[in-house]
PDB file of C-alpha atoms and ligand atoms in Angstrom:
ATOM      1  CA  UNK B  33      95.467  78.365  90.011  1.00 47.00           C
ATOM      2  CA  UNK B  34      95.825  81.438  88.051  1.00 53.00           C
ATOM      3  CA  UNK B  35      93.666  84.335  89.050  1.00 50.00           C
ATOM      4  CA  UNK B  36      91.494  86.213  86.905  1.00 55.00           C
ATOM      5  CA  UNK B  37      92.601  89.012  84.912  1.00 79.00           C
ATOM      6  CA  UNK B  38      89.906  91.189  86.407  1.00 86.00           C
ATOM      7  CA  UNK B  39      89.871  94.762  87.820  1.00 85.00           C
ATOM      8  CA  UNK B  40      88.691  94.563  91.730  1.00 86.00           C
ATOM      9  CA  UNK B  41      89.044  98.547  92.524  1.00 91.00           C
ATOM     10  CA  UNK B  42      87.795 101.219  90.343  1.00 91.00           C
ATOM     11  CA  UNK B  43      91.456 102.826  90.489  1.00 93.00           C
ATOM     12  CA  UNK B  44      92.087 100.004  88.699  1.00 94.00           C
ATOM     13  CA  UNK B  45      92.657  99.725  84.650  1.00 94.00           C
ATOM     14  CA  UNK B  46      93.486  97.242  82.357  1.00 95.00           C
ATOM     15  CA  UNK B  47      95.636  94.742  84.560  1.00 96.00           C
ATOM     16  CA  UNK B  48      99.160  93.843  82.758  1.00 96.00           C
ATOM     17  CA  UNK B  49     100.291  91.414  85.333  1.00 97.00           C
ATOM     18  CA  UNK B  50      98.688  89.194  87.998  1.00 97.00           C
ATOM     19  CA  UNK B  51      99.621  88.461  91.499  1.00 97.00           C
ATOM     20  CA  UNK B  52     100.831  84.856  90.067  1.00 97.00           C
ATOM     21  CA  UNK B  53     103.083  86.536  87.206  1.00 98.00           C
ATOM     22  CA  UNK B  54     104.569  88.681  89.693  1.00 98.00           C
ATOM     23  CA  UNK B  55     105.672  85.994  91.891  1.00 98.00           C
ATOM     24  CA  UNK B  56     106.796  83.958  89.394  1.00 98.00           C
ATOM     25  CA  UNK B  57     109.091  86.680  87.963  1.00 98.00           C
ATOM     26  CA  UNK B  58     110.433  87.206  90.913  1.00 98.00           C
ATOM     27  CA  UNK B  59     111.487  83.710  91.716  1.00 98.00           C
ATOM     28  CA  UNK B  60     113.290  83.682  88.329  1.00 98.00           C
ATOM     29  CA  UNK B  61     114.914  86.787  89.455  1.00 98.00           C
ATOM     30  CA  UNK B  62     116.218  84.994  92.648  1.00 97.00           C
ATOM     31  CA  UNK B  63     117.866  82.677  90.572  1.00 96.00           C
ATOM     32  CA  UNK B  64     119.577  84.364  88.715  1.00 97.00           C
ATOM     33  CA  UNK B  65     120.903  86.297  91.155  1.00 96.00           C
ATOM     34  CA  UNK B  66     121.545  82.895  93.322  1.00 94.00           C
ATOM     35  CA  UNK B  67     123.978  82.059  90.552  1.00 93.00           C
ATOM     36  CA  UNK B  68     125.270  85.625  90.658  1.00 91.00           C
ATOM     37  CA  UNK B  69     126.354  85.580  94.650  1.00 88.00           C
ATOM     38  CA  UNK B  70     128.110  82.362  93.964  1.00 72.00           C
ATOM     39  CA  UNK B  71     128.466  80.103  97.430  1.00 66.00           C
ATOM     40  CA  UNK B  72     129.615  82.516  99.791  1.00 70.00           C
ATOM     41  CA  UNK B  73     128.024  82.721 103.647  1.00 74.00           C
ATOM     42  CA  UNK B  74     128.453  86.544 103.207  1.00 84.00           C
ATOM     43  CA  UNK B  75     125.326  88.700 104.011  1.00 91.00           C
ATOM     44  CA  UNK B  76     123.761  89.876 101.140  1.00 96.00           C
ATOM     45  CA  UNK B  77     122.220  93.350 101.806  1.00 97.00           C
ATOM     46  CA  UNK B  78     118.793  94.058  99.776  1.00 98.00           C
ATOM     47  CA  UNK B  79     117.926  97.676  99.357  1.00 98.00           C
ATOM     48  CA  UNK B  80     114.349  98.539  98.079  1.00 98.00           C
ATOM     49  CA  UNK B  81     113.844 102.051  96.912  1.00 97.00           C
ATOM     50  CA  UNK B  82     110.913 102.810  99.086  1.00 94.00           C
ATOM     51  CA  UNK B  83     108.263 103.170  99.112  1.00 91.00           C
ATOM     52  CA  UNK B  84     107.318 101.289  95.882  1.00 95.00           C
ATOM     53  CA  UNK B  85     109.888  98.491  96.120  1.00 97.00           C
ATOM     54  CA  UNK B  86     108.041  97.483  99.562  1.00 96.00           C
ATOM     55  CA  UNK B  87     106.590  94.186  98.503  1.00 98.00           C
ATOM     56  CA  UNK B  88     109.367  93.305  96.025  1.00 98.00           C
ATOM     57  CA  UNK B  89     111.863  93.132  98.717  1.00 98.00           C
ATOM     58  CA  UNK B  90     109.707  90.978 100.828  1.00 98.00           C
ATOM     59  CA  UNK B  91     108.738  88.480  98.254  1.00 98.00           C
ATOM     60  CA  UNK B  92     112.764  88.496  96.965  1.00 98.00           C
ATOM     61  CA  UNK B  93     114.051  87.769  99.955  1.00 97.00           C
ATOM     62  CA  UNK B  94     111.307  85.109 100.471  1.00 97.00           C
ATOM     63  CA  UNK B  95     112.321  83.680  97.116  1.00 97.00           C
ATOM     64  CA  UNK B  96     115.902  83.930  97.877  1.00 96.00           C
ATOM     65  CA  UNK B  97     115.483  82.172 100.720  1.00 95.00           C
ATOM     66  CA  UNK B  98     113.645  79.289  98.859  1.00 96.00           C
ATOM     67  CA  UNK B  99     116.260  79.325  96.521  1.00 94.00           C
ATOM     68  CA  UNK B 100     119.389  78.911  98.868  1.00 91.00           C
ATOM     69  CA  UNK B 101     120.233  82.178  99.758  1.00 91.00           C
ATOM     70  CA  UNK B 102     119.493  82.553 103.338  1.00 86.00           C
ATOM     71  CA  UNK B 103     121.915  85.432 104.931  1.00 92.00           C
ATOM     72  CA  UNK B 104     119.751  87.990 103.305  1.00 96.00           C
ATOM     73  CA  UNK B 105     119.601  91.450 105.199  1.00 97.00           C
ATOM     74  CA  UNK B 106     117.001  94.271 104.025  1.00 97.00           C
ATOM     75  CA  UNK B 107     117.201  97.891 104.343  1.00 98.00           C
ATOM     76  CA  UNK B 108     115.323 100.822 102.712  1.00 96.00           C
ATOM     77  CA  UNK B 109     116.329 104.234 100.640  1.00 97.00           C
ATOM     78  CA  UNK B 110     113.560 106.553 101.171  1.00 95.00           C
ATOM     79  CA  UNK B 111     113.694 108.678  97.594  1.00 92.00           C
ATOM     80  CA  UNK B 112     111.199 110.797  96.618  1.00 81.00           C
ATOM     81  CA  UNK B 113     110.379 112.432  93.352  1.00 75.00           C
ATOM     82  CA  UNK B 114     106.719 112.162  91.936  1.00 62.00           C
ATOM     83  CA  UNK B 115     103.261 113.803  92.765  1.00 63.00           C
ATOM     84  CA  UNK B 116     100.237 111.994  91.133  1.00 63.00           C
ATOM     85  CA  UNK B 117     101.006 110.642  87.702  1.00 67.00           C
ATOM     86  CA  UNK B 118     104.085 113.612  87.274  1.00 68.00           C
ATOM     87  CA  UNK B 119     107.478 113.750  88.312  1.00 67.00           C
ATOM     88  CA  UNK B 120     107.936 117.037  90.768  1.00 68.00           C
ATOM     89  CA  UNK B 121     111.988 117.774  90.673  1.00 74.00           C
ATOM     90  CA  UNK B 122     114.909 115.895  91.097  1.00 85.00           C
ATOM     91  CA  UNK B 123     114.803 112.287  92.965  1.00 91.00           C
ATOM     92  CA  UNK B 124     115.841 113.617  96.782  1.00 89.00           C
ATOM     93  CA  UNK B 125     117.132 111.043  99.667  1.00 93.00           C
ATOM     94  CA  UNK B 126     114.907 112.047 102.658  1.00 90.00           C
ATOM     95  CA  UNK B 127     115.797 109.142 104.678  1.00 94.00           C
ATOM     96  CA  UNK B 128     118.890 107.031 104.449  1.00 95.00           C
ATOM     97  CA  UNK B 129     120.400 103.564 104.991  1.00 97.00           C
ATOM     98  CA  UNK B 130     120.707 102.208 108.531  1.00 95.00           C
ATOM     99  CA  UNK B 131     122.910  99.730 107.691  1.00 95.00           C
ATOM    100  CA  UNK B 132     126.449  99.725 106.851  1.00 95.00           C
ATOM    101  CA  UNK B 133     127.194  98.751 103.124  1.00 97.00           C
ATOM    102  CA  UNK B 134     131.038  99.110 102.809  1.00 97.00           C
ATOM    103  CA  UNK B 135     132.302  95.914 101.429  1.00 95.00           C
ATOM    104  CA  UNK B 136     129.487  94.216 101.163  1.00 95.00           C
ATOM    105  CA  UNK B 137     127.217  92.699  98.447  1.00 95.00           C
ATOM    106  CA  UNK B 138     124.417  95.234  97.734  1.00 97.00           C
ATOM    107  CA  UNK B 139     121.470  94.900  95.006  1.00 98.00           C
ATOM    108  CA  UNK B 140     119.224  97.914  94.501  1.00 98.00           C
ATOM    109  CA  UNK B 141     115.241  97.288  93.983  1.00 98.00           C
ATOM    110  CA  UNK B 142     113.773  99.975  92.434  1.00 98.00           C
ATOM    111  CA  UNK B 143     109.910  98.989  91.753  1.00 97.00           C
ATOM    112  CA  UNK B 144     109.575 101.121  87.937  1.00 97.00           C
ATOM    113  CA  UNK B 145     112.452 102.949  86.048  1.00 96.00           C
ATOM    114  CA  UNK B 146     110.961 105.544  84.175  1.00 93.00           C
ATOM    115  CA  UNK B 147     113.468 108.120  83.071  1.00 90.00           C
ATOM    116  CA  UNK B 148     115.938 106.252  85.639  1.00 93.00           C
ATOM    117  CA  UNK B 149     116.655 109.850  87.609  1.00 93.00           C
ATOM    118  CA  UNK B 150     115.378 107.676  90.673  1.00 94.00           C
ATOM    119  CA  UNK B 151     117.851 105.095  89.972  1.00 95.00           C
ATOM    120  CA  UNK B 152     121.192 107.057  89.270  1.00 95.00           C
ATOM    121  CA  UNK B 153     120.411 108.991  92.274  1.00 94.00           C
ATOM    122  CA  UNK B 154     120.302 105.669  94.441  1.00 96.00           C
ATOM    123  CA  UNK B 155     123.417 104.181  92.466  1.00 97.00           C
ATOM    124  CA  UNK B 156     125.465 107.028  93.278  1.00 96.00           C
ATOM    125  CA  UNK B 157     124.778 107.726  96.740  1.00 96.00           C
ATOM    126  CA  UNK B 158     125.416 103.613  97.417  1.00 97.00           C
ATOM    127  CA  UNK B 159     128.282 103.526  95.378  1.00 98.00           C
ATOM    128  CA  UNK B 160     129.689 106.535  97.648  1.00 97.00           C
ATOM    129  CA  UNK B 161     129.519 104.034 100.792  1.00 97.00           C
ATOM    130  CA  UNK B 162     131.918 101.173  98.666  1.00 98.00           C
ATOM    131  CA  UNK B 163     130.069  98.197  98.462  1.00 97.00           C
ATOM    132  CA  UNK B 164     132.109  95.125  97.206  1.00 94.00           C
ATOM    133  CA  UNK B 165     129.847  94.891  94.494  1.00 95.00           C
ATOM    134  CA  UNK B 166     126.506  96.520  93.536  1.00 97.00           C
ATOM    135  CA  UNK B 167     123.871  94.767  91.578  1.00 97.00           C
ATOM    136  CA  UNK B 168     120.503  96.921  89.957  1.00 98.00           C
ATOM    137  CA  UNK B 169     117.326  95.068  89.728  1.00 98.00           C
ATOM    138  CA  UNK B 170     113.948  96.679  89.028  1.00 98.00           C
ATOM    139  CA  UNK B 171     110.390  94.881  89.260  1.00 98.00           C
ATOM    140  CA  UNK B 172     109.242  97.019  85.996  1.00 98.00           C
ATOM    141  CA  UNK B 173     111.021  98.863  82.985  1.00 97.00           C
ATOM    142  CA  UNK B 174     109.551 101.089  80.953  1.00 95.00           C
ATOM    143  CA  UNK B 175     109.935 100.380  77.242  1.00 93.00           C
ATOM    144  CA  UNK B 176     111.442 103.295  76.054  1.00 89.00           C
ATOM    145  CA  UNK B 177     113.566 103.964  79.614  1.00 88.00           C
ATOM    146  CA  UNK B 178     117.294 103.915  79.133  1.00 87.00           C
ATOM    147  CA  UNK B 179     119.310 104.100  82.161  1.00 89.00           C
ATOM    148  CA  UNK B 180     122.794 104.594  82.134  1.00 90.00           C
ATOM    149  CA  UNK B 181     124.819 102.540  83.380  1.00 92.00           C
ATOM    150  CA  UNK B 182     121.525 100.085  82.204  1.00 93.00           C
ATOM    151  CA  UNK B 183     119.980  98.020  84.705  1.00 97.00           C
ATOM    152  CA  UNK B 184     121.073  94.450  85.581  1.00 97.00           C
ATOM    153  CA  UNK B 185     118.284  92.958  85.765  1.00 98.00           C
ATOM    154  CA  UNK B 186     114.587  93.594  85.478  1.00 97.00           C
ATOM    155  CA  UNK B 187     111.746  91.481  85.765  1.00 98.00           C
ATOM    156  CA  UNK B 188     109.338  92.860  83.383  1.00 98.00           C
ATOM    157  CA  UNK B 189     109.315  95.854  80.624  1.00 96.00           C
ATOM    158  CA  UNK B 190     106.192  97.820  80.381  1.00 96.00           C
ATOM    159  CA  UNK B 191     104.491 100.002  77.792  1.00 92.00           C
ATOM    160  CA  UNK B 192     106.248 103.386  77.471  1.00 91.00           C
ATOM    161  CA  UNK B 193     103.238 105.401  78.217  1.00 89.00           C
ATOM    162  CA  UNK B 194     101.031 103.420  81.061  1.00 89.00           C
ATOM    163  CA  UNK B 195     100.921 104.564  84.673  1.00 95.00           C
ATOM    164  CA  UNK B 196     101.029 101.957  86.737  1.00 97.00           C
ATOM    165  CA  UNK B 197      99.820 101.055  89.852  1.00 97.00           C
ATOM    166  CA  UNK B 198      99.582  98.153  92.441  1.00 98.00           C
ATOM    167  CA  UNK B 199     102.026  95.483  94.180  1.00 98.00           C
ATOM    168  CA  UNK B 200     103.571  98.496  95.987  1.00 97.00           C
ATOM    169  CA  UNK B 201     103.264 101.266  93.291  1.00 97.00           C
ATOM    170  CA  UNK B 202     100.713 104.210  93.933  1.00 95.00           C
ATOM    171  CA  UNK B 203      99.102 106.903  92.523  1.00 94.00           C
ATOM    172  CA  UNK B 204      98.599 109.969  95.252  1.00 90.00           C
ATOM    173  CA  UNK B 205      99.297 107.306  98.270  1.00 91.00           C
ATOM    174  CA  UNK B 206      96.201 104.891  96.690  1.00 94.00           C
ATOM    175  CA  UNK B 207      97.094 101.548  95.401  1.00 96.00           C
ATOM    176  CA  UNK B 208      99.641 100.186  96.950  1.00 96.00           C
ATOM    177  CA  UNK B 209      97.836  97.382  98.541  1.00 96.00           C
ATOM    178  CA  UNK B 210      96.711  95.990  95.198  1.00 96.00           C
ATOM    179  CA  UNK B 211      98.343  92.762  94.288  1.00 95.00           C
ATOM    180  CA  UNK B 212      98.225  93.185  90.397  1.00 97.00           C
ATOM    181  CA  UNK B 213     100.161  95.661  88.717  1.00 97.00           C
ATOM    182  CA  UNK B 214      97.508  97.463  86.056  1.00 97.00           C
ATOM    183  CA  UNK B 215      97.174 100.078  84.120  1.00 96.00           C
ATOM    184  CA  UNK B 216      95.500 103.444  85.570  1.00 95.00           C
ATOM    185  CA  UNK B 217      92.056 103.972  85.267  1.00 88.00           C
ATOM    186  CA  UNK B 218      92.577 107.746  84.236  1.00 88.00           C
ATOM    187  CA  UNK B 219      88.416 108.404  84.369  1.00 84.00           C
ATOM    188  CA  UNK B 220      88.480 107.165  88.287  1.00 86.00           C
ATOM    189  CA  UNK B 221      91.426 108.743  88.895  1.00 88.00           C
ATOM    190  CA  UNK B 222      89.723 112.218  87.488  1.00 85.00           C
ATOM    191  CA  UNK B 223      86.893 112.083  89.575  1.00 81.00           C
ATOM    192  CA  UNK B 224      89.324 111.459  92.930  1.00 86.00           C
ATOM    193  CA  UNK B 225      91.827 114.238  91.550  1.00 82.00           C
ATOM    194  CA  UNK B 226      89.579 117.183  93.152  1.00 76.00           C
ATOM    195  CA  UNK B 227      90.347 115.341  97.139  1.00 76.00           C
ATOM    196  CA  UNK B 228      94.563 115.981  96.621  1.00 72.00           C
ATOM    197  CA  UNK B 229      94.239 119.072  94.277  1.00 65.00           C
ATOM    198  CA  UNK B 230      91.873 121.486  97.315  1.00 53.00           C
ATOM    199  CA  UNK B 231      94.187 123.748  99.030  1.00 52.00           C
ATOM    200  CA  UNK B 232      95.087 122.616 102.535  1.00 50.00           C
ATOM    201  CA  UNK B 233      92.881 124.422 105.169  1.00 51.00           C
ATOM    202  CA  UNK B 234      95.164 127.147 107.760  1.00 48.00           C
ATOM    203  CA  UNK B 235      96.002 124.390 110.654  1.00 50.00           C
ATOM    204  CA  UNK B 236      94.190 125.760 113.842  1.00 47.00           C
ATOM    205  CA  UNK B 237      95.676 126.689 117.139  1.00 43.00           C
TER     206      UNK B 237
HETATM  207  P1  5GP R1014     112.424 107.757  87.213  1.00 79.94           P
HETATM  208  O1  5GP R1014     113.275 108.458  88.238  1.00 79.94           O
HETATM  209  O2  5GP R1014     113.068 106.512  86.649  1.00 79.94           O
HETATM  210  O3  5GP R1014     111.971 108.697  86.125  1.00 79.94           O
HETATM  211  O4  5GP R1014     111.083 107.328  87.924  1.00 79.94           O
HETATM  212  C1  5GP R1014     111.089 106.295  88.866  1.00 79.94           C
HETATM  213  C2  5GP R1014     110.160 106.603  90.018  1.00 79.94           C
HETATM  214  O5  5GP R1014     109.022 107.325  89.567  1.00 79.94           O
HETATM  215  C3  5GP R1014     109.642 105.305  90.587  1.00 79.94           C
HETATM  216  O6  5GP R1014     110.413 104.894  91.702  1.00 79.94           O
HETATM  217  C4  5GP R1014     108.214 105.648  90.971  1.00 79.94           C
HETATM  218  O7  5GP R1014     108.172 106.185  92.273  1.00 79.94           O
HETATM  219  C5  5GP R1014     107.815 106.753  90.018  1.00 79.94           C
HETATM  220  N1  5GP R1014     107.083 106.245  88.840  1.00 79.94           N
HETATM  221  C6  5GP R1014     107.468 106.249  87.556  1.00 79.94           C
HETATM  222  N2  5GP R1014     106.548 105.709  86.750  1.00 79.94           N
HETATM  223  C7  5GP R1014     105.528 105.336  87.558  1.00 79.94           C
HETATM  224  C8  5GP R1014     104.269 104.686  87.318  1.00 79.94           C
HETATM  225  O8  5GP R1014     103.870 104.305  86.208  1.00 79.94           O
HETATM  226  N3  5GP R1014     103.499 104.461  88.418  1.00 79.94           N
HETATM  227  C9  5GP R1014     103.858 104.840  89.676  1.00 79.94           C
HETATM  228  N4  5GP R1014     103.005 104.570  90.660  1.00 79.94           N
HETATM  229  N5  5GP R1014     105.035 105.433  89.935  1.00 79.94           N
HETATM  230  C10 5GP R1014     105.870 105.678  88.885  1.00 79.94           C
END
């Protein structure tokens, strides 16, 4: 049954897509992409852009899985580039593969592409390991985002001017949990701003 449209968090804003949409997106993605491997027993490695691409990975593999795909490996990119609602600097690796990727089938889940920084940064440092082939997805697209090379595949374009959070995506570690992807509520957010904006106290010794 679908679930109603309703905030359940005062973080949360309008809500643009329900825990049912999500999944459902997702298993469309999977088969696409199951007609994309083709029938090979290969692994396929999934790489989720962490930590926002968390529960997509899960629930792709899942729904590869359901769709025929079962030698599905996971591993995580640990990138890092915003604070609150603002990017701070260039996208930086801070913790790295632990898998090897040479020759193998890779696809890249990134959970939004905004300006696509994030995602070039990724491409480029997983290109530099050879994969046999390397396949972009990402859960949300911003309207007016225009990565180059573009993306694959994405599961659902967004508003060019919402910030976003739930199904993974946060806003100053908050939100993650969620399992509807909505809009901001900016007036909550205000009020919590003062906890992350206080100036850490001198650590004791
Ligand atoms: P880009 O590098 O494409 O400009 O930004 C992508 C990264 O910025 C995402 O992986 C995500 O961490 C963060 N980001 C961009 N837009 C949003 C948003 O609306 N909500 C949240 N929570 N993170 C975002």
């Amino acid at each position: 049954m679908e679930k109603a449209m309703t905030p359940r968090h005062p973080l949360e804003g309008e809500i643009l897509y329900s825990a049912d949409q999500i999944l459902r997106g997702i298993e469309g993605l999977a088969k696409k992409l199951e007609r994309q491997f083709g029938r090979g027993q290969e692994p396929v490695c999934l790489v989720g852009v962490m930590m926002g691409a968390f529960p997509f990975l899960c629930d792709l593999a899942r729904a590869l899985l359901t769709t025929g795909v079962p030698n599905v490996v996971t591993d995580h990119l640990f990138i890092e580039s915003y604070v609150g609602t603002a990017p701070d600097g260039e996208p930086r690796i801070y913790r790295d593969l632990r898998m090897p990727i040479t020759d193998r089938t890779v696809v890249l889940l990134e959970d939004i592409v905004d300006t696509g920084a994030t995602l070039s940064c990724a491409r480029a440092h997983l290109l530099a390991q050879h994969p046999r082939q390397l396949i972009t997805c990402a859960l949300l697209e911003r309207r007016n985002a225009n990565p180059n090379p573009p993306l694959d595949h994405r599961v659902f374009v967004i508003p060019s001017d919402a910030f976003v959070i739930g199904y993974g995506l946060d806003w100053n570690g908050q939100g993650r949990e969620f399992d509807d992807i909505s809009v901001i509520n900016t007036d909550h957010a205000r009020v919590m701003e003062r906890f992350f904006s206080s100036p850490k106290e001198p650590a004791s010794v």
